[in-house]
Coordinates of C-alpha atoms and ligand atoms in Angstrom, one line a residue:
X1 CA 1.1 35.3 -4.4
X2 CA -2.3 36.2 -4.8
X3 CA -4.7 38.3 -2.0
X4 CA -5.6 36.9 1.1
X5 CA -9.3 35.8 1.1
X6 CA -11.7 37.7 3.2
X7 CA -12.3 37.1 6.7
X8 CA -15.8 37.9 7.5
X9 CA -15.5 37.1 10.9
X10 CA -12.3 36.2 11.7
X11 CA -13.0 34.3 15.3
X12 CA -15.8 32.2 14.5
X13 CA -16.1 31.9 11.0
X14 CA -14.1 30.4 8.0
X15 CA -13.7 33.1 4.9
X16 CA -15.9 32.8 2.2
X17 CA -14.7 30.5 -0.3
X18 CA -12.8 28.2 1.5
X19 CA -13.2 25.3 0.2
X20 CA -14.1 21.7 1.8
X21 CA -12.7 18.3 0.2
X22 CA -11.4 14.7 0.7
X23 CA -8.4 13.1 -0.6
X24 CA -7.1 9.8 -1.8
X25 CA -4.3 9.1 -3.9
X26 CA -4.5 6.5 -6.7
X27 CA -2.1 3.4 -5.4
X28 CA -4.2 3.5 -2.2
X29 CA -7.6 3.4 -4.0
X30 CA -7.8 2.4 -7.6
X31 CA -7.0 -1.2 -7.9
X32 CA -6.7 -2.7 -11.6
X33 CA -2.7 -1.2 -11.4
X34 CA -2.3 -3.1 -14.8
X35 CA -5.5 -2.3 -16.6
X36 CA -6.1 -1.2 -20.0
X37 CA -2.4 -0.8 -20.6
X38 CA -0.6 0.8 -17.3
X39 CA 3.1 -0.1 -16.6
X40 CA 3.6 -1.5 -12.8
X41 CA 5.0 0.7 -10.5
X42 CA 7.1 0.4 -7.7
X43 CA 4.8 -0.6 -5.2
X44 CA 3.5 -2.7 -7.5
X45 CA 6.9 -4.9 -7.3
X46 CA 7.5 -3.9 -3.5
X47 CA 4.1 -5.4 -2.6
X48 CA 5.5 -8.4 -4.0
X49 CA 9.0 -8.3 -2.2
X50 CA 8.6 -10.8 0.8
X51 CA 8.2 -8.8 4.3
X52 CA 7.9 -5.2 2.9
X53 CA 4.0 -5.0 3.5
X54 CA 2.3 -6.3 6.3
X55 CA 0.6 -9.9 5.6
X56 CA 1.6 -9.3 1.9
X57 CA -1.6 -7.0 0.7
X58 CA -1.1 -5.8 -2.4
X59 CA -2.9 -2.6 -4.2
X60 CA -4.6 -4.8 -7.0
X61 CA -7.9 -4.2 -5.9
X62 CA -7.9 -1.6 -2.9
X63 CA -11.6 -0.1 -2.9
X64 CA -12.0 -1.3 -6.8
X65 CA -12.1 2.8 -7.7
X66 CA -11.3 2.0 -11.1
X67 CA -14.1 0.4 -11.9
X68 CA -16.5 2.1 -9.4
X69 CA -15.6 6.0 -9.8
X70 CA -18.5 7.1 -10.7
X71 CA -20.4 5.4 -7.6
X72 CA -18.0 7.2 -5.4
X73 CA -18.4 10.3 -7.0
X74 CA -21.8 9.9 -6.5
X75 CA -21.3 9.6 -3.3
X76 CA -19.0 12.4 -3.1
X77 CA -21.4 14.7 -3.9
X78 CA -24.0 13.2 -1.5
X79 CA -21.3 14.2 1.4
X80 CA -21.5 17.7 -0.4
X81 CA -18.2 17.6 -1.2
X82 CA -16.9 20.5 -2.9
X83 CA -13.6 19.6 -3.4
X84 CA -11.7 16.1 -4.5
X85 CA -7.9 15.5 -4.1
X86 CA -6.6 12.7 -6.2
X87 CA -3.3 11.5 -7.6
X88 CA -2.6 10.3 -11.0
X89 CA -0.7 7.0 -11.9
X90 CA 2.2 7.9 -13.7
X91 CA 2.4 4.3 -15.3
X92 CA -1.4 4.6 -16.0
X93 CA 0.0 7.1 -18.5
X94 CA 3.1 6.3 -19.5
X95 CA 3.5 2.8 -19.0
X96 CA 7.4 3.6 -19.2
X97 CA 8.0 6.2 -17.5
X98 CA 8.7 8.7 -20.4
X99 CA 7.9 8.4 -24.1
X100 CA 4.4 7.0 -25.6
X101 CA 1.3 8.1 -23.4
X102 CA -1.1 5.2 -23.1
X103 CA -4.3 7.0 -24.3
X104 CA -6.6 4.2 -21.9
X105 CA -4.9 5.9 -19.3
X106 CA -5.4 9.3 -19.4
X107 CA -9.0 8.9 -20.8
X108 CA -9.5 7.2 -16.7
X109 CA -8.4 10.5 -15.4
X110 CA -10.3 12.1 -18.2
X111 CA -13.3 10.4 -17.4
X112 CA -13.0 10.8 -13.9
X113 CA -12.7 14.6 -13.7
X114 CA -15.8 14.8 -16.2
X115 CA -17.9 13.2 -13.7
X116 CA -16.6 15.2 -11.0
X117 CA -17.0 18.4 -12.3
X118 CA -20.6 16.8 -13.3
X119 CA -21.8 16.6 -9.8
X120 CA -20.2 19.9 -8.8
X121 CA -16.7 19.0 -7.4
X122 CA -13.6 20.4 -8.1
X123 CA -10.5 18.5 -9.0
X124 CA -7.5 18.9 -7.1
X125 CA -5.1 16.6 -9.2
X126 CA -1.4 15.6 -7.4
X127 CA 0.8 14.2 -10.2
X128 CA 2.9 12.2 -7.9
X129 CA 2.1 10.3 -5.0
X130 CA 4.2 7.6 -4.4
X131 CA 4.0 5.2 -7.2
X132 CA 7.0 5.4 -10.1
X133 CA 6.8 3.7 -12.8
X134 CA 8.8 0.7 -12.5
X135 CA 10.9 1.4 -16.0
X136 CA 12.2 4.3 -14.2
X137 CA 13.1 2.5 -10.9
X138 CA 15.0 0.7 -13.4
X139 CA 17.2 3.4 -14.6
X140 CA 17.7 5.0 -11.2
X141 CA 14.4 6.2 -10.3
X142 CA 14.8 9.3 -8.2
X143 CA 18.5 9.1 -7.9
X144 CA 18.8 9.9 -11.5
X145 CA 19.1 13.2 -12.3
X146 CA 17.4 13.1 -15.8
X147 CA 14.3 12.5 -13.5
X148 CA 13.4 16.3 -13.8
X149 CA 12.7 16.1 -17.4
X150 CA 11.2 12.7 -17.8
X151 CA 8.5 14.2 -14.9
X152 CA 8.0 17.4 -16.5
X153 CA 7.5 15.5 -20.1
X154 CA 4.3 13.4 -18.1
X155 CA 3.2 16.1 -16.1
X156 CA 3.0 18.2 -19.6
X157 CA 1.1 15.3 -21.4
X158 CA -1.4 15.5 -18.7
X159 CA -1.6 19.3 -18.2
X160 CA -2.7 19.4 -21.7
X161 CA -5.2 17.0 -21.5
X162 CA -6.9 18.3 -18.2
X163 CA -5.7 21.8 -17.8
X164 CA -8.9 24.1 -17.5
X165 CA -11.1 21.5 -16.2
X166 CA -8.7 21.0 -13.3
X167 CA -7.7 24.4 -11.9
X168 CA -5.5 23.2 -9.3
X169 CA -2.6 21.0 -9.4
X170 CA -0.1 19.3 -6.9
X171 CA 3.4 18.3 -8.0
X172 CA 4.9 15.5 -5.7
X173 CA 3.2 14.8 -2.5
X174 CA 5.2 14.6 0.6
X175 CA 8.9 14.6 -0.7
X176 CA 10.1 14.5 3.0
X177 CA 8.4 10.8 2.8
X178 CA 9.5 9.6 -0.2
X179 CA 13.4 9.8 0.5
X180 CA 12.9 9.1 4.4
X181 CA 10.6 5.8 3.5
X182 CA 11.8 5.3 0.6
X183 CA 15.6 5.8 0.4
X184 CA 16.8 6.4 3.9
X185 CA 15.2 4.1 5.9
X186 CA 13.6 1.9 3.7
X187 CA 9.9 1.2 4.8
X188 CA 8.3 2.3 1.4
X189 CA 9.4 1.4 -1.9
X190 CA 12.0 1.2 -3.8
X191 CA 13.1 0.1 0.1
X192 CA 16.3 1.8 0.2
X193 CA 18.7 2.1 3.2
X194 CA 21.3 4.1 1.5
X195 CA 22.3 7.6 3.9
X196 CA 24.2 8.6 0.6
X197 CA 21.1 8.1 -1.6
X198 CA 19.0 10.3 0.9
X199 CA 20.1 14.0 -0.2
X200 CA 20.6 13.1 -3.9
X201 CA 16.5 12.0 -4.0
X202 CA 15.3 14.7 -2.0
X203 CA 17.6 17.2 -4.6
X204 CA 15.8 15.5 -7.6
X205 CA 12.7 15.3 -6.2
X206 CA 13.2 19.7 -6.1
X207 CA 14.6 19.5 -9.6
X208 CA 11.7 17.6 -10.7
X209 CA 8.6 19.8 -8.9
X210 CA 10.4 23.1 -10.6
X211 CA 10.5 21.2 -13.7
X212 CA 7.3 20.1 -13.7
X213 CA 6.3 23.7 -12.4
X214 CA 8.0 25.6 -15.2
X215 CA 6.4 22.8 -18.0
X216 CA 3.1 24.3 -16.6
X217 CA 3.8 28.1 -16.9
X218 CA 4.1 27.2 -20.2
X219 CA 1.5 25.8 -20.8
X220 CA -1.5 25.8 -17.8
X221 CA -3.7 29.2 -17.0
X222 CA -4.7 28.1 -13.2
X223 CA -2.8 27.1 -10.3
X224 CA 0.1 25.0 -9.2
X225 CA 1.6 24.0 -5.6
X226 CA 3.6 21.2 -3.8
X227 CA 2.2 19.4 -1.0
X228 CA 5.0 18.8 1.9
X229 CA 3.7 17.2 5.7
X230 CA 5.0 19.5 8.5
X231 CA 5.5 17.9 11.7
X232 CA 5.5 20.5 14.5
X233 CA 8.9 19.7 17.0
X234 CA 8.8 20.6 20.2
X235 CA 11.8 20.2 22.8
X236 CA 11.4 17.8 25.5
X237 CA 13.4 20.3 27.8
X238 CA 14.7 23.3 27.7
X239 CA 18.4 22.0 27.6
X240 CA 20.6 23.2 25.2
X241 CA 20.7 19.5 23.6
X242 CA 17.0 19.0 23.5
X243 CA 16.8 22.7 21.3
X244 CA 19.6 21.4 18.9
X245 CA 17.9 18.1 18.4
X246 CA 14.7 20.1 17.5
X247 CA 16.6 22.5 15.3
X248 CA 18.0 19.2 13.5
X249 CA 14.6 17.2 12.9
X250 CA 13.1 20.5 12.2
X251 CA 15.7 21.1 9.6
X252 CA 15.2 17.7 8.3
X253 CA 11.6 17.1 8.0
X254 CA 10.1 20.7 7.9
X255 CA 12.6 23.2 6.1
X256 CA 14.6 20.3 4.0
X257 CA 11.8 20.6 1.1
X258 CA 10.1 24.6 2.1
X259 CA 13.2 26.3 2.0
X260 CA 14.8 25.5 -1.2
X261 CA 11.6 25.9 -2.9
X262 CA 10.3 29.1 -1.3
X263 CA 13.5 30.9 -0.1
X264 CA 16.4 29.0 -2.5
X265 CA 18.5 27.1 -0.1
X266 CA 18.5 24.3 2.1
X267 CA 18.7 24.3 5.9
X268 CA 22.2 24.3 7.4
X269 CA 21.9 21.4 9.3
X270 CA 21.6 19.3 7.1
X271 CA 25.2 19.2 6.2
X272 CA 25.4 18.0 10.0
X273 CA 22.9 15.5 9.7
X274 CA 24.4 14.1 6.8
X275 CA 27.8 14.8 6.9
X276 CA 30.2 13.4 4.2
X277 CA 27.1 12.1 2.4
X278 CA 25.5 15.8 2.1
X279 CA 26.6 17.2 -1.7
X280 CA 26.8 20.5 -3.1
X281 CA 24.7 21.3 -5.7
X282 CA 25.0 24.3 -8.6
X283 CA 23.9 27.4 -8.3
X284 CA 21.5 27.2 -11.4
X285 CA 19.8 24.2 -9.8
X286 CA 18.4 26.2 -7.0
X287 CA 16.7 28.6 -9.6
X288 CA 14.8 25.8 -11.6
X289 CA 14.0 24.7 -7.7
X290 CA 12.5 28.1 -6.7
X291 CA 9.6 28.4 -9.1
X292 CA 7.0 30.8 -8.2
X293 CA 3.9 29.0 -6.7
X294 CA 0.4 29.1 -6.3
X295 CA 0.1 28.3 -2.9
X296 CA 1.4 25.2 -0.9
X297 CA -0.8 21.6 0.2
X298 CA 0.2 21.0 4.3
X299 CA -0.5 17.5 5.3
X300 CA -0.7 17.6 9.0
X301 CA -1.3 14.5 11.4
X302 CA 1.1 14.8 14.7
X303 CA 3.9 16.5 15.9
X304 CA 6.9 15.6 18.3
X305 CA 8.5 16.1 21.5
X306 CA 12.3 15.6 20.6
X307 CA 14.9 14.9 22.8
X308 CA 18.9 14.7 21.8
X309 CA 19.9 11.4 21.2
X310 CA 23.2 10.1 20.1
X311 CA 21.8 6.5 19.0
X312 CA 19.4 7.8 16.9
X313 CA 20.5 7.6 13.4
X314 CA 21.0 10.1 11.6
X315 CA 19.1 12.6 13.5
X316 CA 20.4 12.4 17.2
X317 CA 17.2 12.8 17.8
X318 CA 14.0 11.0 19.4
X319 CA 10.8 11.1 20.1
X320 CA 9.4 11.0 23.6
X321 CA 6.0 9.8 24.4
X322 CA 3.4 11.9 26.0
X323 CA 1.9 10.0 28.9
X324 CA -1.5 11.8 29.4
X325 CA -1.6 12.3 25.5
X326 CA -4.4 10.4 23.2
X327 CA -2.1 7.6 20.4
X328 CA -3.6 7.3 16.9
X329 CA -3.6 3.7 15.8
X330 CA -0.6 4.8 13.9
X331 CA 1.4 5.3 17.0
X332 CA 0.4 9.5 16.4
X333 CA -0.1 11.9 19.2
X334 CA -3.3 13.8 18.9
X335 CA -2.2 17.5 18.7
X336 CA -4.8 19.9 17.7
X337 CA -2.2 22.8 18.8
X338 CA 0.6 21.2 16.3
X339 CA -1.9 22.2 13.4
X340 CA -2.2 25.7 14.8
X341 CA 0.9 26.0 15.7
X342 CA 2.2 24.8 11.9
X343 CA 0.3 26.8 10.1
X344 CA 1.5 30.5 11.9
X345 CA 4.8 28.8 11.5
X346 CA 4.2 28.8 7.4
X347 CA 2.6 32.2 7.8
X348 CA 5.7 33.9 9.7
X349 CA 8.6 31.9 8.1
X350 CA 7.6 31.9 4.1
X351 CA 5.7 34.8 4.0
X352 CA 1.6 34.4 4.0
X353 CA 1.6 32.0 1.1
X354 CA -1.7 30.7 0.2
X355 CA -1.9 27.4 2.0
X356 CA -4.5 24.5 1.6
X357 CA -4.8 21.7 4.2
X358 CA -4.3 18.8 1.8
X359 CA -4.8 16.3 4.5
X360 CA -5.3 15.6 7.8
X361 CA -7.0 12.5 9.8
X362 CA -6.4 9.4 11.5
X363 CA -6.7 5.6 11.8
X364 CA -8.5 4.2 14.6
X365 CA -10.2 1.1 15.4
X366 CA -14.1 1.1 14.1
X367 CA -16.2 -1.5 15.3
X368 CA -18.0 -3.6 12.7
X369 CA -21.2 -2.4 10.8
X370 CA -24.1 -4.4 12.6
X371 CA -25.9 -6.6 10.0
X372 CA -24.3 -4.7 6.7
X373 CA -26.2 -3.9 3.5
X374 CA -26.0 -6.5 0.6
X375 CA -24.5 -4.6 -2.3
X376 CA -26.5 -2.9 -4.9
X377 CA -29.1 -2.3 -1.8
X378 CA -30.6 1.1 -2.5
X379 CA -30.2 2.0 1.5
X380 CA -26.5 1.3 0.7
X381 CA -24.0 4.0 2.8
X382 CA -27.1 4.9 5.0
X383 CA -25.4 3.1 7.6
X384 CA -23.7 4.7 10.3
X385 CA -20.9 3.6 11.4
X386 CA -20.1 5.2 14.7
X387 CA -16.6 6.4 15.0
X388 CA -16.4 8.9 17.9
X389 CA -12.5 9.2 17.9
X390 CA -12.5 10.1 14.6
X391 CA -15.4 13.1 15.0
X392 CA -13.4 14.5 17.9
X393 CA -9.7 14.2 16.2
X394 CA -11.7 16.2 12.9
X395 CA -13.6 18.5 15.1
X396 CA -10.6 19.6 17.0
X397 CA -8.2 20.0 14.1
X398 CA -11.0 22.1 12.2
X399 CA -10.8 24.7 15.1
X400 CA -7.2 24.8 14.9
X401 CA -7.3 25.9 11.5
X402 CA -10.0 28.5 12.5
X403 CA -7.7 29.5 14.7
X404 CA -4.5 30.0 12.8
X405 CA -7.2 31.6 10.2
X406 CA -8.0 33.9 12.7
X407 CA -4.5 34.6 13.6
X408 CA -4.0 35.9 9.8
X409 CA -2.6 32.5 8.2
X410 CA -3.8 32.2 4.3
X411 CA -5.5 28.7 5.2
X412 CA -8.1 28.1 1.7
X413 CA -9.5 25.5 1.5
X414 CA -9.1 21.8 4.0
X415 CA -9.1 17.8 2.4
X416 CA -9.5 15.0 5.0
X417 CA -7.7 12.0 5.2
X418 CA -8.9 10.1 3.5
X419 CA -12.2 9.8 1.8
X420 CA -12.4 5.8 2.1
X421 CA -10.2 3.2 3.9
X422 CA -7.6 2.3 2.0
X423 CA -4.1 0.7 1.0
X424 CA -1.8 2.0 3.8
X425 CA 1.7 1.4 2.3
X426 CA 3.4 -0.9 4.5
X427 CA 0.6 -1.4 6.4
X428 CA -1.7 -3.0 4.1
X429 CA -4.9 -2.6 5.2
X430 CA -4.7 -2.7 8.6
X431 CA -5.3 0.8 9.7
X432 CA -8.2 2.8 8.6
X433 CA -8.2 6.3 8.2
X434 CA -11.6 6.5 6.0
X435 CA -14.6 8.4 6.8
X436 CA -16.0 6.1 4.9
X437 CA -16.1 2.4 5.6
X438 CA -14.6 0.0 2.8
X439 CA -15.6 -3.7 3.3
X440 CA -13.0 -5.1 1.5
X441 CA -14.4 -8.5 0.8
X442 CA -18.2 -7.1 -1.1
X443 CA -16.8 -3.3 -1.3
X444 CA -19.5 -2.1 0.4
X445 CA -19.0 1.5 1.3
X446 CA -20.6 2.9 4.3
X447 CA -21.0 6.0 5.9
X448 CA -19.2 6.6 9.1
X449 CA -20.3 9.0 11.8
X450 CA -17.1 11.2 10.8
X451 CA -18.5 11.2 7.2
X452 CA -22.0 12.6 8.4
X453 CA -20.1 14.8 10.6
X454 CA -17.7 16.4 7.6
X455 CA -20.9 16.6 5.5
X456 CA -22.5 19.0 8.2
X457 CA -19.4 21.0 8.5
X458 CA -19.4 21.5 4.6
X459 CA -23.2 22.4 4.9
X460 CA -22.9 24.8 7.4
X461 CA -19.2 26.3 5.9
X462 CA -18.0 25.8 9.6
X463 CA -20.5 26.5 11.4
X464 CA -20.9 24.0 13.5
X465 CA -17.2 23.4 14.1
X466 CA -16.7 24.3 17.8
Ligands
LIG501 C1 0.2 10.2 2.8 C2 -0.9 9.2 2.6 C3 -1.0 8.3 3.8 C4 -1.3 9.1 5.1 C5 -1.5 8.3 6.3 C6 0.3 10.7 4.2 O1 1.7 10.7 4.6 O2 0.2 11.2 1.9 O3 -0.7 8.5 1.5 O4 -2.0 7.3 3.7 O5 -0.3 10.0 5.3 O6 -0.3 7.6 6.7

């Protein structure tokens, strides 16, 4: 791992060169999933299975990024962005899955992280976020083991291409998410319910990250990470049952994806979480897993107060509400401490790595823009939008970070989520967690209070965080 960064003053001030960004990913935003050549990919086809996304939204137009990236790199750089976290389509580029790289593809990406690095903003490129090709759902998807080497070969195609303009890549985003949504529980695509599939995705989803890590030792000169969400649990008591039901969803949604990668096995309790269905893996997999990296992306939103529960399948576990506590629109506590709290956790557990926040935000309810501007109006994203749960959730998780900073946590650099309203997943687009106000019907863009808030933040590197 590299040095720590300086800490100037290490109660009041970030260190020098931390560095402020936003984050999307390309589902979410892009729209145009079939342009110029792109395969679909699964969420194309769940977004079209009845009663998997809420009123049936789809991502074919999302905020229209395809077509207007270089307007919202514009207005990137008006925010004084410093950093940009995007994802790549995997179908954009290889239409299949594996094999022939659709050149219209890449060039996007290409073109994009020109005029990024044109206005001043670095790249920060995750390879994976969410949206497999559809050819490769086909043959298994993440189930199938030959997964790693079909995700190096993309990832290599596109370190090639980008490698030295982008200095920092991401592998998967959120593995923890993509086999709970996606194969355990079945809320995100492919929409599996399959306790057996569960541990055989998560295990190539590792195979695949150290895969794709190795592919860019060989090739790539900067950095590399994975981004995982960490979920702080808490017991609701101090019963004996309450701390094993925290040591189980802990095991499962915190350690499941960290510890293989940074310390070469998984968590024992997993084998109790998923009894018959857990496998045993060989040896030599757990050495492709554990690849050396750069630093690690935490995505941080809530945490929970667990309780043991037998009816809770398959954790025995549940979540108890907090009365007095503040509820995202997602259903999220509000738990500045969780971020704190999480990131001395990374600190004591894995050793100091280098850690960047790679997201953190929340959906709530803004009220309307009065009297909007038309588009193409030059005053267009002068409006303010006022979002004052949004400013206090940011301004409170900021100072968490400055805390755990100050505690001696390697935190380098922070992305909020998410640059622009977007596609949620199941949730089409009824929750916003944008600083920056998407009308979907003109795609107007305009400025929320949160966005004019961040852009201070950024001016005054933290200054002005409380
Ligand atoms: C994901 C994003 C998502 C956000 C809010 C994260 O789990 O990486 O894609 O929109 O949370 O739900």
């Amino acid at each position: 791992m590299a040095d720590a960064v300086e800490h100037p003053n290490p109660s009041t001030a970030f260190p020098a060169g931390f560095l402020w960004g936003a984050a999307t990913s390309a589902y979410q935003i892009e729209g145009s999933p079939l342009a110029d050549g792109a395969g679909p990919s699964i969420w194309q086809r769940f977004c079209r299975t009845p009663g998997m996304v809420k009123d049936g939204e789809t991502g074919d137009i999302a905020c229209d990024h395809y077509r207007r990236y270089r307007d919202d790199v514009a207005l990137m750089q008006r925010l004084g962005l410093q950093a940009y976290r995007f994802s790549i389509s995997w179908s954009r580029v290889m239409p299949e899955g594996r094999g022939a790289v659709n050149a219209a593809g890449l060039g996007f990406y290409d073109r994009l992280v020109d005029e990024l690095l044109a206005r001043g903003i670095e790249p920060l490129v995750t390879l994976y976020h969410w949206d497999l090709p559809a050819a490769l759902d086909d043959r298994g998807g993440w189930l199938n083991p030959d997964i790693a080497h079909w995700f190096a070969d993309y990832a290599d195609a596109v370190y090639r291409r980008l490698d030295g303009r982008v200095k920092k890549w991401v592998t998967l985003n959120e593995p923890w998410v993509i086999t709970d949504g996606g194969y355990l529980h079945g809320a995100l695509a492919p929409g599996h319910r399959n306790r057996f599939e569960a541990p055989i995705a998560t295990h190539q989803l590792l195979r695949a990250h150290g895969a794709a890590v190795q592919a860019y030792r060989a090739t790539g000169k900067h950095e590399i990470g994975l981004v995982v969400n960490l979920e702080p649990k808490y017991p609701a008591t101090s019963s004996v049952a309450d701390h094993a039901a925290v040591a189980r969803a802990d095991a499962y949604m915190n350690r499941q994806y960290l510890d293989p990668v940074l310390l070469g096995s998984y968590p024992a309790e997993l084998r109790e979480i998923f009894g018959e269905a857990w496998p045993e893996w060989p040896a030599a997999d757990f050495e492709l897993i554990r690849q050396k990296l750069d630093f690690i992306g935490v995505n941080y939103y809530t945490r929970s107060v667990t309780r043991a529960d037998e009816n809770s399948w398959p954790l025995k576990a549940a979540v108890v509400r907090q009365p007095q506590a503040t509820y995202t629109e997602t259903a999220w506590e509000v738990f500045p401490q969780g971020l704190t709290d999480t990131l001395r956790w990374v600190k004591d557990r894995y050793g100091n790595p280098p850690v960047y926040i790679t997201e953190n935000g929340a959906a709530f309810f803004d009220p309307p823009t009065v009297d909007p501007p038309t588009v193409g109006d030059p005053k267009a994203g002068e409006l303010t939008l006022e979002d004052p749960q949004r400013v206090a959730y940011l301004r409170k998780h900021l100072a968490a970070v400055r805390s755990a900073i100050a505690q001696g946590a390697d935190v380098r650099g922070y992305c909020v989520w998410s640059l622009f309203d977007n596609f949620e997943w199941a949730l089409g687009y009824s929750k916003r967690f944008g600083i920056v106000h998407v009308d979907y019907a003109t795609q107007q863009r305009t400025l929320k209070a949160s966005a004019k808030y961040y852009a201070e933040v950024i001016a005054s590197h933290g200054a002005n965080v409380p």
